[in-house]
Amino acid sequence: MISVLSSVIQTVLVILAAPLTVGLIRKIKARLQNRQGASVFQPYWALLSLWRKQMTITKYSSWVFHAVPFVVFATSTILALCIPALGTGSWTAQQGNLFLLATALAVGSMFLVLGGMDVASTFGGMGASREMTLAALIEPAVIITFTTLGTLANTWNFDGILHAASQTPWLTSHPFFLLTILSFICVLLAENARYPVDNPATHLELTMVHEAMILEYSGPYLAILEAASAIKLTVLGLLLMNLIFPFFLTITSPLGALASLAGFSIKLLLAAALIAGIETVFVKMRFYRMQEYMTVAYFLGLAGLILSIAF
Amino acid sequence: SSLFAIPYLPRYASTYSLPALHVASAIFILAMQAVVLASSPLAFLIFWELMSIAAYFLVIADREPASIKAGLIYLVMAHAGFSCILAGFLVLAHGNPLMDFTLLAQSITNLSPAMLTTAFFLFLIGFGSKAGLMPLHQWLPLAHPQAPSNSSALMSGVMLKVAVYGFLRVTLDVFPHIDTNWAIVVIVISLLSAMLGVLMAAIETDVKRVLAWSSIENLGLIFFMIGIGFVFKNLGLPSIPFFVAALLHSLNHAIFKSGLFLAAGAIISERHTRDIDEMGGLANSWPLFSLAFLGLVFGAAALPPFGTFYGEWLTFQHLATTLSSVPLGIAFLLILSLSILALVSGLAIFTFVKTFADIFLGRSRTESNSKPKPLPQSMVLIILSTTILSLIIGVFVSPIASVLAHIFSPFNHAIQLYAPLSLTTETIQPLFVVSIFILIAFVGYETHQSLLRKRRIKITETWDCGQPINAHMEYTATGFAAPIRFFFRSILMSQKHMLTERITPQNPWILRRKLEWDTTSRLEEHLYTPLGNLVLIIAAKIKRLQNGIIQFYILLILITLVLILGFAI
């Protein structure tokens, strides 16, 4: 019972905090670029006003177009349910097999792509083609990183993995775990359409992947899609921070719960700072050089996995 | 599939000779069943040959030049494969093909290792060529698309599985032991086939050829599961999950591939083209059909909650779990296989998303097409039933897997209808996965309805940057696959020719440009053409024997007789 309650609370917390992550990233990025930047709570207002607006939908689209926002939101929610944010011991996180979650990521990008193709516009098709290519090519890196986590923890769900990590922080016990972390950062940036894979801020057709696919969405559907991508970003960012700093992950006692809540806020801030930092330092890569990025991500993960088996 | 033929074939009554087609189909189905039932190599071989010949007549059914060429290539490959299987059996049975499988298994225990190795590779070539493994795959993407769609469904769905059955039957029942080195050869070949198959499927734009290449990919996966199963068996690790995954994947592939071929047939009969580049916009006219197709796409891309996912999941999970308990060399092999499988599954998703999106979504890319007529109910229902069957396997995967595991170890597997799937140490609960999907559908539908009720949806044109856009500006399947063609250009070696032509001879700047693609595999050029030339040269040399002198022929007969007698003694 406690475990079910714990997973519900964690998921709701992540969903509520997700727009804040986006706001934090934008704020930090603006400050690093000597700009004032909008309030960190701006994404909430944006979502709210989108939700109230009327939708315009192209006459060429079919039922698939209407199904896309819900499926994409659902896959993000599944990630939020199955990857613990606050602490270990939640019921849904114990059910979520690693490879099942990898397919949840794939289903999410697949439906975004279908939404992009269902509008009879070149922009949608362009983004769709690029997104699907990226999703296909990042797959080996995803599987290899997940396998490393599973092998190190000897368990195949994220609850067990974070539990094992919190016993002995892997970065100190296995220094080569850093390679896996780097590979995971590459995966995170690619999956969330951030620099250097995609530019989340523009609608320029040279750079856009994610934005091109959701170009025809408006009003409530757009709000759902934006929220979904914010949730995915938050979940993966928090997972990264929890792997680097596996502290404050027990929420059984009231004190522990408070500590983990504080840890949650700090980790969220750190994740946002890391992504904002990467986006300030790196430039967007040419799309046709993406295979180099994917290869680097894969070989980092491969090295991490082989070392974790050998030692 | 035969049910599908009832509404489907009359549409092509002018193209095919229908009575002949029915006879060929009937013989084909009968022969495939007989192969599986055969208890002796002789019966097996006879029906195998019958199956191949019947399939040949299905391939050439429309009597087009392309079909006849494809049929000829198929016939040559089928017979090369057949003679390898025949030779394999003869090597094992000391030239006596009349004993049955159990006797055969007893009699070969005293064969030398070299003989066993020869026999194994003869079988691998024979069954592998039928299953479309590299490098003997060339006939498959030529022959399968040429047959009528309901026959393609049978050929891809069932005939390839007969090859899997033959391989398993021989390797598990007859051979006392499969060497690890042999198994590694199987693994390498099958991974190459899976990789090449999925890459070609990703860049192909002919809908039936996409499906044929995807069959090569899936057969590669199945043979991989079998090969890695033998490696694990020899290492003393649990190998049953892999064999179960292979059978489960065969079953799933038979269902979703049949469904996809039948659906492709329905689409082609409406659009009168096999080129995905010219399709689009079918989802609005055929919503239920497109939903069924999307389900099959989920099956083909191995996504939950469909059955195919669980076969691949078993493989991934079992590979990953055993990594830390095997020697480092084997672990490296497993990691490499895992990465290739991951890339293959990623590209499989790419392939089928491309296929679905370009056939069903957006608007039709050729504007002349009028609004498609509704499909006959019976055709939609048959395709929907394959989707539902695939889903049912996904939901009840644990009892099915227990039954399959029962074949390999007849104890210790209680059959429970709703239990989580647990052949390895990890478990997965199919009902949990399915309920998530039902929940998504329900919440999505309710929200959509409430938005409709509040009149907050307005139907407009696509945003066009201020100037009208038309269907030719949409991304085609060729365009969609361009990044894949670019990233894998060193493997695919596809060639792009820019043809330029001056519109007015004086002006060098105003040009008409045209792109031409050549995506045929270089393998054909480098392997098949020299081999074919070699055969022709030898044939020309042998032809000199045919000199028309009767005494010379009698001498030849005499020499043959003496040689045969010499071998027999």
Coordinates of N, CA, C and O in Angstrom, one line a residue, chain A residues 50-64 66 70-71 74 78 91-92 95-97 99-100 103 106-107 110-111 113-115 117-123 125-126 128-130 132-133 135-137 139-140 143-144 147 151 154-157 215-216 220-221 224 287-291 298 302 305-306 309-310, chain B residues 283-284 287 290-291 294 297-298 302-304 309 313 316-317 320-321 323-324 328 331-332 335-336 338-339 342-343 345-347 349-350 353 356-358 361-363 365 426-428 432-433 436 440 443-444 447-448 451 455-463 465 469 473-475 479-484 486-489:
Chain A
L50 N -2.2 27.8 -23.4 CA -2.4 26.9 -24.5 C -3.6 26.1 -24.3 O -4.4 25.8 -25.2
W51 N -3.8 25.6 -23.0 CA -4.9 24.7 -22.7 C -6.2 25.4 -22.9 O -7.2 24.8 -23.3
R52 N -6.3 26.7 -22.8 CA -7.5 27.5 -22.9 C -7.9 27.8 -24.3 O -9.0 28.2 -24.7
K53 N -6.9 27.7 -25.2 CA -7.1 28.2 -26.6 C -7.9 27.2 -27.5 O -8.0 26.0 -27.1
Q54 N -8.4 27.7 -28.6 CA -9.0 26.8 -29.6 C -7.9 26.1 -30.4 O -6.9 26.7 -30.6
M55 N -8.2 24.9 -30.9 CA -7.3 24.2 -31.7 C -7.6 24.4 -33.2 O -8.7 24.4 -33.6
T56 N -6.5 24.5 -34.0 CA -6.8 24.5 -35.4 C -6.1 23.2 -35.9 O -4.9 22.9 -35.6
I57 N -6.8 22.4 -36.7 CA -6.3 21.1 -37.1 C -6.5 21.0 -38.6 O -7.5 21.4 -39.2
T58 N -5.4 20.6 -39.3 CA -5.4 20.6 -40.7 C -6.4 19.5 -41.2 O -6.6 18.5 -40.6
K59 N -7.0 19.8 -42.4 CA -8.1 19.0 -42.9 C -7.6 17.7 -43.5 O -8.4 16.8 -43.7
Y60 N -6.3 17.6 -43.7 CA -5.7 16.3 -44.2 C -5.4 15.3 -43.2 O -5.1 14.2 -43.5
S61 N -5.5 15.7 -41.9 CA -5.1 14.7 -40.9 C -6.1 13.7 -40.6 O -7.3 13.9 -40.9
S62 N -5.7 12.6 -40.0 CA -6.7 11.5 -39.7 C -6.8 11.3 -38.2 O -6.3 12.1 -37.4
W63 N -7.3 10.1 -37.8 CA -7.5 9.9 -36.4 C -6.1 9.7 -35.7 O -6.0 10.0 -34.5
V64 N -5.1 9.4 -36.5 CA -3.8 9.2 -35.9 C -3.3 10.5 -35.2 O -2.8 10.5 -34.1
H66 N -5.0 12.8 -33.8 CA -5.7 13.0 -32.5 C -5.1 12.0 -31.4 O -5.2 12.3 -30.2
F70 N -1.9 11.9 -26.8 CA -2.2 11.1 -25.6 C -1.2 10.0 -25.5 O -0.7 9.7 -24.4
V71 N -0.8 9.4 -26.6 CA 0.1 8.3 -26.5 C 1.5 8.8 -26.0 O 2.1 8.3 -25.2
A74 N 1.3 9.6 -22.5 CA 1.3 8.4 -21.7 C 2.7 7.7 -21.6 O 3.1 7.3 -20.5
I78 N 4.6 6.9 -18.2 CA 5.1 5.6 -17.8 C 6.5 5.7 -17.3 O 6.9 5.1 -16.3
W91 N 6.0 0.9 -6.0 CA 5.5 -0.3 -6.6 C 5.7 -0.3 -8.1 O 6.2 -1.3 -8.7
T92 N 5.3 0.8 -8.8 CA 5.4 0.8 -10.3 C 6.8 0.7 -10.7 O 7.1 0.1 -11.8
Q95 N 8.0 -2.8 -11.2 CA 7.4 -3.5 -12.3 C 8.1 -3.2 -13.6 O 8.0 -3.9 -14.6
G96 N 8.7 -2.0 -13.7 CA 9.2 -1.5 -15.0 C 10.5 -2.1 -15.4 O 11.6 -1.7 -15.0
N97 N 10.5 -3.1 -16.3 CA 11.7 -3.7 -16.8 C 12.4 -2.7 -17.7 O 11.8 -1.9 -18.4
F99 N 14.2 -3.1 -20.4 CA 14.0 -3.1 -21.9 C 12.5 -2.7 -22.3 O 12.3 -2.2 -23.3
L100 N 11.6 -2.9 -21.3 CA 10.2 -2.4 -21.6 C 10.3 -0.9 -21.6 O 9.6 -0.3 -22.5
T103 N 11.4 0.4 -24.9 CA 10.4 0.4 -25.9 C 9.4 1.6 -25.7 O 8.8 2.1 -26.6
A106 N 10.8 4.3 -27.4 CA 10.6 4.2 -28.8 C 9.2 4.5 -29.2 O 9.0 5.1 -30.3
V107 N 8.2 4.0 -28.5 CA 6.8 4.2 -28.8 C 6.5 5.7 -28.8 O 5.9 6.3 -29.7
M110 N 8.0 7.2 -31.9 CA 7.3 6.7 -33.0 C 6.0 7.5 -33.2 O 5.7 7.9 -34.4
F111 N 5.3 7.8 -32.2 CA 4.0 8.5 -32.3 C 4.2 10.0 -32.7 O 3.4 10.5 -33.4
V113 N 6.5 11.0 -34.5 CA 6.8 10.9 -35.9 C 5.5 10.8 -36.7 O 5.3 11.5 -37.7
L114 N 4.6 9.9 -36.3 CA 3.4 9.7 -37.0 C 2.6 11.0 -37.0 O 2.0 11.4 -38.0
G115 N 2.6 11.7 -35.9 CA 1.9 13.0 -35.8 C 2.5 14.0 -36.8 O 1.8 14.8 -37.5
M117 N 4.0 13.2 -39.6 CA 3.7 12.8 -41.0 C 2.2 13.0 -41.4 O 1.9 13.0 -42.5
D118 N 1.4 13.2 -40.4 CA -0.1 13.2 -40.7 C -0.6 14.6 -41.0 O -1.8 14.9 -40.9
V119 N 0.3 15.6 -41.4 CA -0.2 16.9 -41.6 C 0.0 17.4 -43.0 O -0.4 18.5 -43.4
A120 N 0.5 16.5 -43.9 CA 0.7 16.8 -45.3 C 1.6 18.0 -45.5 O 1.4 18.8 -46.4
S121 N 2.5 18.3 -44.6 CA 3.4 19.4 -44.8 C 4.9 19.0 -44.8 O 5.2 17.9 -44.2
T122 N 5.7 19.7 -45.5 CA 7.1 19.3 -45.7 C 7.8 19.4 -44.3 O 8.7 18.5 -44.0
F123 N 7.5 20.4 -43.5 CA 8.1 20.5 -42.2 C 8.0 19.3 -41.4 O 8.9 18.8 -40.8
G125 N 7.2 16.3 -42.3 CA 8.0 15.1 -42.8 C 9.4 15.2 -42.5 O 10.1 14.2 -42.2
M126 N 10.0 16.4 -42.6 CA 11.4 16.6 -42.4 C 11.8 16.3 -41.0 O 12.7 15.5 -40.7
A128 N 10.0 14.5 -39.0 CA 9.7 13.1 -38.7 C 10.8 12.2 -39.1 O 11.3 11.3 -38.4
S129 N 11.3 12.4 -40.4 CA 12.4 11.6 -40.9 C 13.7 11.7 -40.0 O 14.3 10.7 -39.7
R130 N 14.0 12.9 -39.6 CA 15.2 13.1 -38.7 C 15.0 12.4 -37.4 O 15.9 11.7 -36.9
M132 N 13.1 10.0 -36.5 CA 13.0 8.5 -36.6 C 14.4 8.0 -36.8 O 14.8 7.0 -36.2
T133 N 15.2 8.7 -37.6 CA 16.6 8.3 -37.8 C 17.4 8.3 -36.4 O 18.1 7.4 -36.1
A135 N 16.2 8.3 -33.4 CA 15.7 7.3 -32.5 C 16.2 5.9 -32.8 O 16.5 5.1 -31.9
A136 N 16.3 5.6 -34.1 CA 16.8 4.3 -34.5 C 18.3 4.2 -34.2 O 18.8 3.1 -33.7
L137 N 19.1 5.2 -34.4 CA 20.5 5.1 -34.3 C 21.0 5.2 -32.8 O 22.0 4.7 -32.4
E139 N 19.4 3.8 -30.4 CA 19.0 2.5 -29.8 C 20.1 1.7 -29.2 O 20.1 1.3 -28.0
P140 N 21.2 1.4 -29.9 CA 22.3 0.6 -29.4 C 22.9 1.3 -28.1 O 23.1 0.6 -27.1
I143 N 20.4 0.7 -25.2 CA 20.4 -0.7 -24.7 C 21.7 -1.0 -23.9 O 21.7 -1.6 -22.9
I144 N 22.8 -0.5 -24.5 CA 24.1 -0.8 -23.8 C 24.2 -0.1 -22.4 O 24.6 -0.7 -21.5
T147 N 21.9 -1.9 -20.1 CA 22.5 -3.2 -19.7 C 23.6 -3.0 -18.7 O 23.7 -3.8 -17.7
T151 N 23.6 -4.8 -15.2 CA 24.7 -5.7 -14.8 C 25.3 -5.3 -13.5 O 25.6 -6.1 -12.6
N154 N 22.7 -6.0 -10.9 CA 22.2 -7.3 -11.0 C 20.7 -7.4 -10.8 O 20.1 -8.3 -10.2
T155 N 20.0 -6.4 -11.2 CA 18.6 -6.3 -11.2 C 18.1 -5.5 -12.4 O 18.9 -4.7 -12.9
W156 N 16.9 -5.7 -12.9 CA 16.5 -5.1 -14.2 C 15.4 -4.2 -14.1 O 14.6 -4.1 -15.1
N157 N 15.2 -3.5 -13.0 CA 14.3 -2.4 -12.9 C 15.0 -1.2 -12.2 O 15.9 -1.4 -11.5
L215 N 4.7 21.1 -35.3 CA 4.4 22.4 -35.8 C 2.9 22.6 -36.0 O 2.4 23.7 -35.8
E216 N 2.2 21.6 -36.4 CA 0.8 21.8 -36.7 C -0.1 21.6 -35.5 O -1.3 21.8 -35.6
P220 N -4.9 22.8 -26.8 CA -4.7 21.8 -25.8 C -3.7 20.6 -26.2 O -2.9 20.2 -25.4
Y221 N -3.8 20.2 -27.5 CA -2.9 19.2 -27.9 C -1.4 19.6 -27.8 O -0.6 18.8 -27.3
I224 N -0.4 19.4 -24.2 CA -0.1 18.0 -23.8 C 1.2 17.6 -24.3 O 2.0 17.0 -23.5
F287 N 23.2 17.9 -38.9 CA 22.5 16.6 -38.8 C 23.2 15.5 -39.5 O 23.2 14.4 -39.0
Y288 N 23.9 15.8 -40.6 CA 24.6 14.7 -41.3 C 25.9 14.3 -40.7 O 26.6 13.5 -41.2
R289 N 26.2 14.9 -39.5 CA 27.3 14.4 -38.7 C 26.9 13.7 -37.5 O 27.6 13.3 -36.6
M290 N 25.6 13.4 -37.4 CA 25.0 12.8 -36.3 C 25.5 11.4 -36.0 O 25.6 11.0 -34.8
Q291 N 26.0 10.7 -37.0 CA 26.4 9.3 -36.8 C 27.7 9.4 -35.9 O 27.9 8.4 -35.2
Y298 N 27.7 5.4 -28.3 CA 27.7 3.9 -28.2 C 29.0 3.4 -27.7 O 29.0 2.5 -26.8
L302 N 29.8 1.2 -24.5 CA 30.4 -0.2 -24.7 C 31.6 -0.3 -23.8 O 31.7 -1.4 -23.1
L305 N 30.4 -0.8 -20.3 CA 29.9 -2.2 -20.0 C 30.9 -3.2 -19.9 O 31.0 -4.0 -19.0
I306 N 31.9 -3.2 -20.8 CA 33.0 -4.2 -20.8 C 33.8 -4.1 -19.6 O 34.1 -5.1 -18.9
I309 N 32.0 -5.5 -16.6 CA 32.0 -7.0 -16.6 C 33.3 -7.5 -16.2 O 33.4 -8.5 -15.4
A310 N 34.4 -6.9 -16.7 CA 35.7 -7.4 -16.5 C 36.1 -7.2 -15.0 O 36.9 -8.0 -14.5
Chain B
A283 N -5.6 6.7 -44.4 CA -6.2 6.5 -43.0 C -7.5 7.2 -42.9 O -8.4 6.7 -42.2
N284 N -7.7 8.3 -43.7 CA -9.0 8.9 -43.6 C -10.1 8.1 -44.3 O -11.3 8.1 -43.8
P287 N -10.4 4.0 -41.9 CA -9.9 4.1 -40.6 C -9.7 2.8 -39.9 O -8.6 2.6 -39.3
S290 N -6.7 1.0 -41.3 CA -5.4 1.6 -40.9 C -5.1 1.3 -39.4 O -4.0 1.1 -39.1
L291 N -6.2 1.2 -38.6 CA -5.9 0.8 -37.2 C -5.3 -0.6 -37.2 O -4.4 -0.9 -36.5
L294 N -1.8 -0.5 -38.3 CA -1.0 0.0 -37.2 C -0.6 -1.1 -36.2 O 0.5 -1.1 -35.7
V297 N 1.9 -3.1 -37.6 CA 3.2 -2.4 -37.6 C 3.8 -2.5 -36.2 O 5.0 -2.8 -36.1
F298 N 3.0 -2.4 -35.2 CA 3.5 -2.6 -33.8 C 4.1 -4.0 -33.7 O 5.2 -4.2 -33.1
A302 N 8.2 -5.0 -33.2 CA 8.4 -5.7 -31.9 C 8.2 -4.7 -30.8 O 9.0 -4.6 -29.9
L303 N 7.0 -4.1 -30.8 CA 6.7 -3.2 -29.7 C 5.6 -3.8 -28.8 O 4.7 -4.5 -29.4
P304 N 5.6 -3.5 -27.5 CA 4.5 -4.1 -26.7 C 3.2 -3.4 -27.1 O 3.2 -2.3 -27.6
F309 N 7.0 -8.6 -29.4 CA 7.9 -7.9 -28.4 C 8.4 -9.0 -27.4 O 9.6 -8.9 -27.0
W313 N 12.1 -9.6 -26.4 CA 12.4 -9.3 -25.0 C 13.2 -10.5 -24.3 O 14.2 -10.2 -23.6
F316 N 16.8 -10.4 -25.6 CA 17.5 -9.3 -25.0 C 17.8 -9.5 -23.5 O 18.9 -9.4 -23.0
Q317 N 16.8 -9.9 -22.8 CA 16.9 -10.0 -21.3 C 17.8 -11.1 -21.0 O 18.7 -11.0 -20.1
A320 N 21.4 -10.2 -21.7 CA 21.9 -9.2 -20.8 C 22.1 -9.8 -19.4 O 23.1 -9.5 -18.7
T321 N 21.2 -10.7 -19.0 CA 21.3 -11.3 -17.6 C 22.5 -12.2 -17.5 O 23.1 -12.3 -16.4
L323 N 25.4 -12.0 -19.0 CA 26.7 -11.3 -19.4 C 27.7 -11.6 -18.3 O 28.9 -11.9 -18.6
S324 N 27.3 -11.4 -17.0 CA 28.4 -11.4 -16.0 C 28.8 -12.8 -15.6 O 29.7 -13.0 -14.8
L328 N 34.9 -14.0 -20.6 CA 35.0 -12.6 -21.2 C 34.8 -12.7 -22.7 O 34.2 -11.8 -23.3
A331 N 31.3 -13.2 -23.5 CA 30.6 -12.0 -23.1 C 30.7 -10.9 -24.1 O 29.7 -10.2 -24.5
F332 N 31.9 -10.8 -24.7 CA 32.1 -9.8 -25.8 C 31.2 -10.1 -27.0 O 30.6 -9.2 -27.5
I335 N 27.7 -9.1 -26.1 CA 27.5 -7.6 -26.1 C 27.4 -7.1 -27.6 O 26.5 -6.3 -27.9
L336 N 28.3 -7.7 -28.4 CA 28.2 -7.3 -29.8 C 26.9 -7.6 -30.4 O 26.2 -6.8 -31.1
L338 N 24.1 -8.1 -28.8 CA 23.1 -7.2 -28.2 C 23.0 -5.9 -28.9 O 22.0 -5.4 -29.2
S339 N 24.2 -5.3 -29.2 CA 24.2 -4.0 -29.9 C 23.6 -4.1 -31.3 O 22.9 -3.2 -31.7
A342 N 20.0 -4.4 -31.1 CA 19.4 -3.1 -30.7 C 19.3 -2.2 -32.0 O 18.2 -1.6 -32.2
L343 N 20.4 -2.2 -32.8 CA 20.3 -1.4 -34.0 C 19.3 -1.9 -34.9 O 18.5 -1.1 -35.5
S345 N 16.6 -3.6 -34.2 CA 15.2 -3.3 -33.8 C 14.9 -1.8 -33.9 O 13.8 -1.5 -34.3
G346 N 15.9 -1.0 -33.7 CA 15.6 0.5 -34.0 C 15.3 0.7 -35.4 O 14.3 1.4 -35.8
L347 N 16.1 0.1 -36.3 CA 15.8 0.3 -37.8 C 14.5 -0.4 -38.2 O 13.9 0.1 -39.2
I349 N 11.8 -0.4 -36.4 CA 10.8 0.6 -36.1 C 10.8 1.7 -37.2 O 9.7 2.0 -37.7
F350 N 12.0 2.1 -37.6 CA 12.1 3.1 -38.6 C 11.4 2.6 -39.9 O 10.5 3.3 -40.5
V353 N 7.5 2.5 -39.4 CA 6.9 3.8 -39.3 C 6.9 4.5 -40.7 O 5.8 5.0 -41.1
F356 N 4.1 2.8 -42.7 CA 2.7 3.2 -42.3 C 2.4 4.6 -42.6 O 1.4 5.0 -43.2
A357 N 3.4 5.5 -42.3 CA 3.2 6.9 -42.4 C 3.0 7.3 -43.9 O 2.1 8.0 -44.3
D358 N 3.8 6.7 -44.8 CA 3.7 7.1 -46.2 C 2.5 6.5 -46.9 O 2.1 7.0 -47.9
L361 N -0.8 8.2 -44.0 CA -1.0 9.6 -43.4 C -0.9 10.7 -44.4 O -0.5 10.4 -45.5
G362 N -1.2 11.9 -43.9 CA -1.1 13.0 -44.8 C -2.1 13.0 -45.9 O -3.3 12.5 -45.7
R363 N -1.7 13.4 -47.1 CA -2.7 13.3 -48.2 C -2.0 12.5 -49.3 O -0.8 12.3 -49.4
R365 N -0.1 11.3 -52.5 CA 0.9 12.1 -53.2 C 0.7 12.2 -54.7 O 1.3 12.9 -55.4
E426 N 14.3 -12.9 -14.8 CA 13.5 -11.7 -14.8 C 12.0 -12.1 -15.3 O 11.8 -13.0 -16.1
T427 N 11.1 -11.3 -14.8 CA 9.7 -11.6 -15.3 C 9.1 -10.4 -15.8 O 9.6 -9.3 -15.6
I428 N 8.1 -10.6 -16.6 CA 7.3 -9.4 -17.1 C 5.9 -9.8 -17.1 O 5.5 -11.0 -17.3
F432 N -0.2 -6.3 -17.2 CA 0.2 -5.0 -16.8 C 0.4 -4.1 -18.0 O -0.2 -3.0 -18.1
V433 N 1.1 -4.6 -19.0 CA 1.4 -3.8 -20.2 C 0.1 -3.5 -21.0 O -0.1 -2.4 -21.4
I436 N -2.1 -0.9 -19.4 CA -1.6 0.5 -19.6 C -2.1 1.0 -21.0 O -2.7 2.2 -21.0
I440 N -4.6 4.2 -21.8 CA -4.3 5.4 -22.6 C -5.4 5.6 -23.6 O -5.8 6.7 -23.8
V443 N -8.5 7.2 -21.8 CA -8.4 8.6 -21.4 C -8.3 9.5 -22.6 O -8.9 10.6 -22.7
G444 N -7.5 9.1 -23.6 CA -7.4 9.9 -24.8 C -8.8 10.1 -25.5 O -9.1 11.2 -25.8
T447 N -10.9 12.6 -23.4 CA -10.5 14.0 -23.5 C -10.8 14.6 -24.9 O -11.3 15.7 -25.0
H448 N -10.6 13.8 -25.9 CA -11.0 14.2 -27.2 C -12.4 14.6 -27.4 O -12.8 15.6 -27.9
L451 N -13.2 17.8 -25.6 CA -12.8 19.0 -26.4 C -13.7 19.2 -27.6 O -14.0 20.4 -27.9
R455 N -16.6 22.5 -28.6 CA -16.3 23.2 -29.9 C -15.0 23.9 -29.9 O -14.9 25.1 -30.3
R456 N -14.0 23.2 -29.4 CA -12.7 23.9 -29.4 C -11.8 23.4 -30.5 O -10.6 23.5 -30.4
I457 N -12.3 22.7 -31.5 CA -11.5 22.2 -32.6 C -12.0 22.9 -33.9 O -13.2 22.9 -34.2
K458 N -11.1 23.5 -34.6 CA -11.4 24.1 -35.9 C -10.6 23.5 -37.0 O -9.4 23.3 -36.9
I459 N -11.3 23.1 -38.1 CA -10.6 22.4 -39.2 C -10.1 23.4 -40.2 O -10.9 24.2 -40.7
T460 N -8.8 23.4 -40.5 CA -8.2 24.4 -41.4 C -7.3 23.8 -42.4 O -7.2 22.6 -42.5
E461 N -6.6 24.6 -43.2 CA -5.6 24.1 -44.1 C -4.3 23.9 -43.3 O -4.2 24.5 -42.2
T462 N -3.4 23.1 -43.9 CA -2.1 23.0 -43.3 C -1.4 24.4 -43.4 O -1.6 25.1 -44.4
W463 N -0.5 24.7 -42.4 CA 0.2 26.0 -42.5 C 1.1 25.9 -43.7 O 1.9 25.0 -43.9
C465 N 3.2 28.8 -45.1 CA 4.1 29.8 -45.2 C 3.7 30.9 -46.2 O 4.5 31.6 -46.8
I469 N 0.5 25.0 -50.7 CA 1.3 23.8 -50.8 C 0.5 22.7 -51.5 O -0.7 22.7 -51.4
M473 N 4.8 18.3 -52.3 CA 5.7 18.9 -51.4 C 5.9 18.0 -50.2 O 6.7 18.3 -49.3
E474 N 5.0 17.0 -50.0 CA 5.2 16.1 -48.9 C 6.4 15.3 -48.9 O 6.9 15.0 -50.0
Y475 N 6.9 14.9 -47.8 CA 8.0 13.9 -47.8 C 7.6 12.6 -48.3 O 6.6 12.0 -47.9
G479 N 12.5 10.2 -49.5 CA 13.0 11.3 -48.8 C 13.1 10.9 -47.3 O 14.1 11.3 -46.6
F480 N 12.1 10.2 -46.8 CA 12.1 9.8 -45.4 C 13.4 9.0 -45.0 O 13.9 9.2 -44.0
A481 N 13.7 8.1 -46.0 CA 14.9 7.2 -45.7 C 16.2 7.8 -46.0 O 17.2 7.2 -45.9
A482 N 16.2 9.1 -46.5 CA 17.5 9.7 -47.0 C 18.6 9.7 -45.9 O 19.7 9.3 -46.2
P483 N 18.3 10.0 -44.6 CA 19.3 10.0 -43.6 C 19.9 8.6 -43.5 O 21.2 8.5 -43.3
I484 N 19.1 7.6 -43.5 CA 19.6 6.2 -43.4 C 20.5 5.8 -44.5 O 21.6 5.3 -44.3
F486 N 22.2 7.9 -46.2 CA 23.5 8.6 -46.0 C 24.4 7.9 -45.0 O 25.5 7.7 -45.2
F487 N 23.8 7.7 -43.8 CA 24.6 7.2 -42.7 C 25.2 5.8 -43.0 O 26.3 5.4 -42.5
F488 N 24.5 5.0 -43.8 CA 24.9 3.6 -44.0 C 25.4 3.5 -45.5 O 25.4 2.4 -46.0
R489 N 25.9 4.6 -46.0 CA 26.2 4.5 -47.5 C 27.4 3.6 -47.8 O 27.5 3.0 -48.8

